[in-house]
mmCIF file with all atom_site columns, C-alpha atoms in Angstrom:
data_model
loop_
_atom_site.group_PDB
_atom_site.id
_atom_site.type_symbol
_atom_site.label_atom_id
_atom_site.label_alt_id
_atom_site.label_comp_id
_atom_site.label_asym_id
_atom_site.label_entity_id
_atom_site.label_seq_id
_atom_site.pdbx_PDB_ins_code
_atom_site.Cartn_x
_atom_site.Cartn_y
_atom_site.Cartn_z
_atom_site.occupancy
_atom_site.B_iso_or_equiv
_atom_site.pdbx_formal_charge
_atom_site.auth_seq_id
_atom_site.auth_comp_id
_atom_site.auth_asym_id
_atom_site.auth_atom_id
_atom_site.pdbx_PDB_model_num
ATOM 1  C CA . MET A 1 1  ? 15.507  2.974   5.448   1.00 88.00 ? 1  MET A CA 1
ATOM 2  C CA . ALA A 1 2  ? 18.375  2.079   7.739   1.00 85.00 ? 2  ALA A CA 1
ATOM 3  C CA . VAL A 1 3  ? 20.317  -1.013  5.956   1.00 89.00 ? 3  VAL A CA 1
ATOM 4  C CA . GLU A 1 4  ? 23.774  -1.099  4.763   1.00 89.00 ? 4  GLU A CA 1
ATOM 5  C CA . GLU A 1 5  ? 24.400  2.189   3.305   1.00 90.00 ? 5  GLU A CA 1
ATOM 6  C CA . GLY A 1 6  ? 20.882  3.044   2.867   1.00 92.00 ? 6  GLY A CA 1
ATOM 7  C CA . ALA A 1 7  ? 17.745  2.521   0.753   1.00 96.00 ? 7  ALA A CA 1
ATOM 8  C CA . HIS A 1 8  ? 14.469  4.460   -0.087  1.00 97.00 ? 8  HIS A CA 1
ATOM 9  C CA . VAL A 1 9  ? 10.852  3.513   -0.845  1.00 97.00 ? 9  VAL A CA 1
ATOM 10 C CA . TYR A 1 10 ? 8.605   5.423   -3.155  1.00 97.00 ? 10 TYR A CA 1
ATOM 11 C CA . SER A 1 11 ? 5.226   4.853   -4.100  1.00 96.00 ? 11 SER A CA 1
ATOM 12 C CA . LEU A 1 12 ? 3.216   6.204   -7.123  1.00 95.00 ? 12 LEU A CA 1
ATOM 13 C CA . ASP A 1 13 ? -0.612  6.356   -6.984  1.00 94.00 ? 13 ASP A CA 1
ATOM 14 C CA . THR A 1 14 ? -1.969  6.840   -10.645 1.00 94.00 ? 14 THR A CA 1
ATOM 15 C CA . ALA A 1 15 ? -5.683  7.177   -11.735 1.00 93.00 ? 15 ALA A CA 1
ATOM 16 C CA . ASP A 1 16 ? -7.766  7.437   -14.862 1.00 91.00 ? 16 ASP A CA 1
ATOM 17 C CA . ARG A 1 17 ? -10.527 9.468   -14.397 1.00 90.00 ? 17 ARG A CA 1
ATOM 18 C CA . GLU A 1 18 ? -12.187 8.530   -17.656 1.00 92.00 ? 18 GLU A CA 1
ATOM 19 C CA . VAL A 1 19 ? -12.510 4.750   -16.726 1.00 89.00 ? 19 VAL A CA 1
ATOM 20 C CA . GLY A 1 20 ? -12.415 5.444   -12.999 1.00 88.00 ? 20 GLY A CA 1
ATOM 21 C CA . SER A 1 21 ? -9.505  2.824   -12.220 1.00 92.00 ? 21 SER A CA 1
ATOM 22 C CA . THR A 1 22 ? -6.571  3.585   -10.083 1.00 94.00 ? 22 THR A CA 1
ATOM 23 C CA . ASP A 1 23 ? -3.161  2.086   -10.063 1.00 96.00 ? 23 ASP A CA 1
ATOM 24 C CA . ILE A 1 24 ? -0.437  1.916   -7.403  1.00 96.00 ? 24 ILE A CA 1
ATOM 25 C CA . SER A 1 25 ? 3.206   1.083   -7.681  1.00 97.00 ? 25 SER A CA 1
ATOM 26 C CA . LEU A 1 26 ? 5.680   0.691   -5.016  1.00 98.00 ? 26 LEU A CA 1
ATOM 27 C CA . PHE A 1 27 ? 9.628   1.075   -5.989  1.00 98.00 ? 27 PHE A CA 1
ATOM 28 C CA . SER A 1 28 ? 12.841  0.894   -3.821  1.00 98.00 ? 28 SER A CA 1
ATOM 29 C CA . VAL A 1 29 ? 16.321  1.733   -4.459  1.00 98.00 ? 29 VAL A CA 1
ATOM 30 C CA . GLY A 1 30 ? 19.162  0.343   -2.086  1.00 96.00 ? 30 GLY A CA 1
ATOM 31 C CA . ARG A 1 31 ? 23.277  0.053   -2.117  1.00 94.00 ? 31 ARG A CA 1
ATOM 32 C CA . ASP A 1 32 ? 25.900  -1.512  -0.449  1.00 93.00 ? 32 ASP A CA 1
ATOM 33 C CA . GLY A 1 33 ? 29.355  -0.102  -1.610  1.00 91.00 ? 33 GLY A CA 1
ATOM 34 C CA . ARG A 1 34 ? 29.088  0.041   -5.422  1.00 91.00 ? 34 ARG A CA 1
ATOM 35 C CA . THR A 1 35 ? 26.211  -2.420  -5.641  1.00 93.00 ? 35 THR A CA 1
ATOM 36 C CA . VAL A 1 36 ? 22.871  -1.092  -6.390  1.00 94.00 ? 36 VAL A CA 1
ATOM 37 C CA . THR A 1 37 ? 19.590  -3.055  -6.216  1.00 95.00 ? 37 THR A CA 1
ATOM 38 C CA . TYR A 1 38 ? 16.125  -1.747  -7.476  1.00 98.00 ? 38 TYR A CA 1
ATOM 39 C CA . ILE A 1 39 ? 12.838  -3.472  -6.671  1.00 98.00 ? 39 ILE A CA 1
ATOM 40 C CA . GLN A 1 40 ? 9.540   -2.719  -8.222  1.00 98.00 ? 40 GLN A CA 1
ATOM 41 C CA . TRP A 1 41 ? 5.925   -3.870  -7.447  1.00 98.00 ? 41 TRP A CA 1
ATOM 42 C CA . GLY A 1 42 ? 2.547   -2.659  -8.689  1.00 97.00 ? 42 GLY A CA 1
ATOM 43 C CA . GLN A 1 43 ? -1.392  -3.573  -9.019  1.00 96.00 ? 43 GLN A CA 1
ATOM 44 C CA . LEU A 1 44 ? -4.445  -2.036  -9.713  1.00 94.00 ? 44 LEU A CA 1
ATOM 45 C CA . GLY A 1 45 ? -5.965  -0.313  -6.356  1.00 92.00 ? 45 GLY A CA 1
ATOM 46 C CA . ASP A 1 46 ? -4.663  2.472   -4.279  1.00 88.00 ? 46 ASP A CA 1
ATOM 47 C CA . LEU A 1 47 ? -2.087  2.819   -1.569  1.00 89.00 ? 47 LEU A CA 1
ATOM 48 C CA . ALA A 1 48 ? -4.428  1.182   0.935   1.00 90.00 ? 48 ALA A CA 1
ATOM 49 C CA . ASP A 1 49 ? -4.334  -1.890  -1.032  1.00 88.00 ? 49 ASP A CA 1
ATOM 50 C CA . ALA A 1 50 ? -0.268  -1.929  -1.283  1.00 94.00 ? 50 ALA A CA 1
ATOM 51 C CA . PRO A 1 51 ? 1.478   -4.540  0.960   1.00 96.00 ? 51 PRO A CA 1
ATOM 52 C CA . LEU A 1 52 ? 4.035   -1.396  2.339   1.00 95.00 ? 52 LEU A CA 1
ATOM 53 C CA . ALA A 1 53 ? 5.238   -3.396  5.459   1.00 96.00 ? 53 ALA A CA 1
ATOM 54 C CA . GLY A 1 54 ? 5.954   -6.522  3.443   1.00 97.00 ? 54 GLY A CA 1
ATOM 55 C CA . PHE A 1 55 ? 7.693   -4.630  0.495   1.00 97.00 ? 55 PHE A CA 1
ATOM 56 C CA . ARG A 1 56 ? 9.674   -2.688  3.187   1.00 97.00 ? 56 ARG A CA 1
ATOM 57 C CA . GLN A 1 57 ? 11.096  -5.767  4.743   1.00 97.00 ? 57 GLN A CA 1
ATOM 58 C CA . THR A 1 58 ? 11.533  -7.255  1.295   1.00 97.00 ? 58 THR A CA 1
ATOM 59 C CA . THR A 1 59 ? 13.602  -4.217  0.390   1.00 97.00 ? 59 THR A CA 1
ATOM 60 C CA . ARG A 1 60 ? 15.523  -4.543  3.875   1.00 96.00 ? 60 ARG A CA 1
ATOM 61 C CA . THR A 1 61 ? 16.356  -8.291  2.805   1.00 96.00 ? 61 THR A CA 1
ATOM 62 C CA . ALA A 1 62 ? 17.567  -7.657  -0.576  1.00 95.00 ? 62 ALA A CA 1
ATOM 63 C CA . VAL A 1 63 ? 19.853  -4.948  0.349   1.00 95.00 ? 63 VAL A CA 1
ATOM 64 C CA . ALA A 1 64 ? 21.091  -6.748  3.395   1.00 93.00 ? 64 ALA A CA 1
ATOM 65 C CA . LYS A 1 65 ? 21.854  -9.749  0.918   1.00 92.00 ? 65 LYS A CA 1
ATOM 66 C CA . LEU A 1 66 ? 23.836  -7.911  -1.805  1.00 89.00 ? 66 LEU A CA 1
ATOM 67 C CA . TYR A 1 67 ? 27.121  -9.306  -0.505  1.00 80.00 ? 67 TYR A CA 1
ATOM 68 C CA . ARG A 1 68 ? 26.456  -12.406 1.151   1.00 68.00 ? 68 ARG A CA 1
#
């Protein structure tokens, strides 16, 4: 992601076959200079339920404000 010195967004989708539930987690890591930020979000559901666009915007905003 193009913000300051860069940021990356990752997703982790897990399923429990015995119970039939799924979980989705989003993680992002970004940096500006020597300062690094880490953001995490998660809920029951799958990737279609994740607010990916909003999470990406939150990551951009957080990384851009590291030195404000």
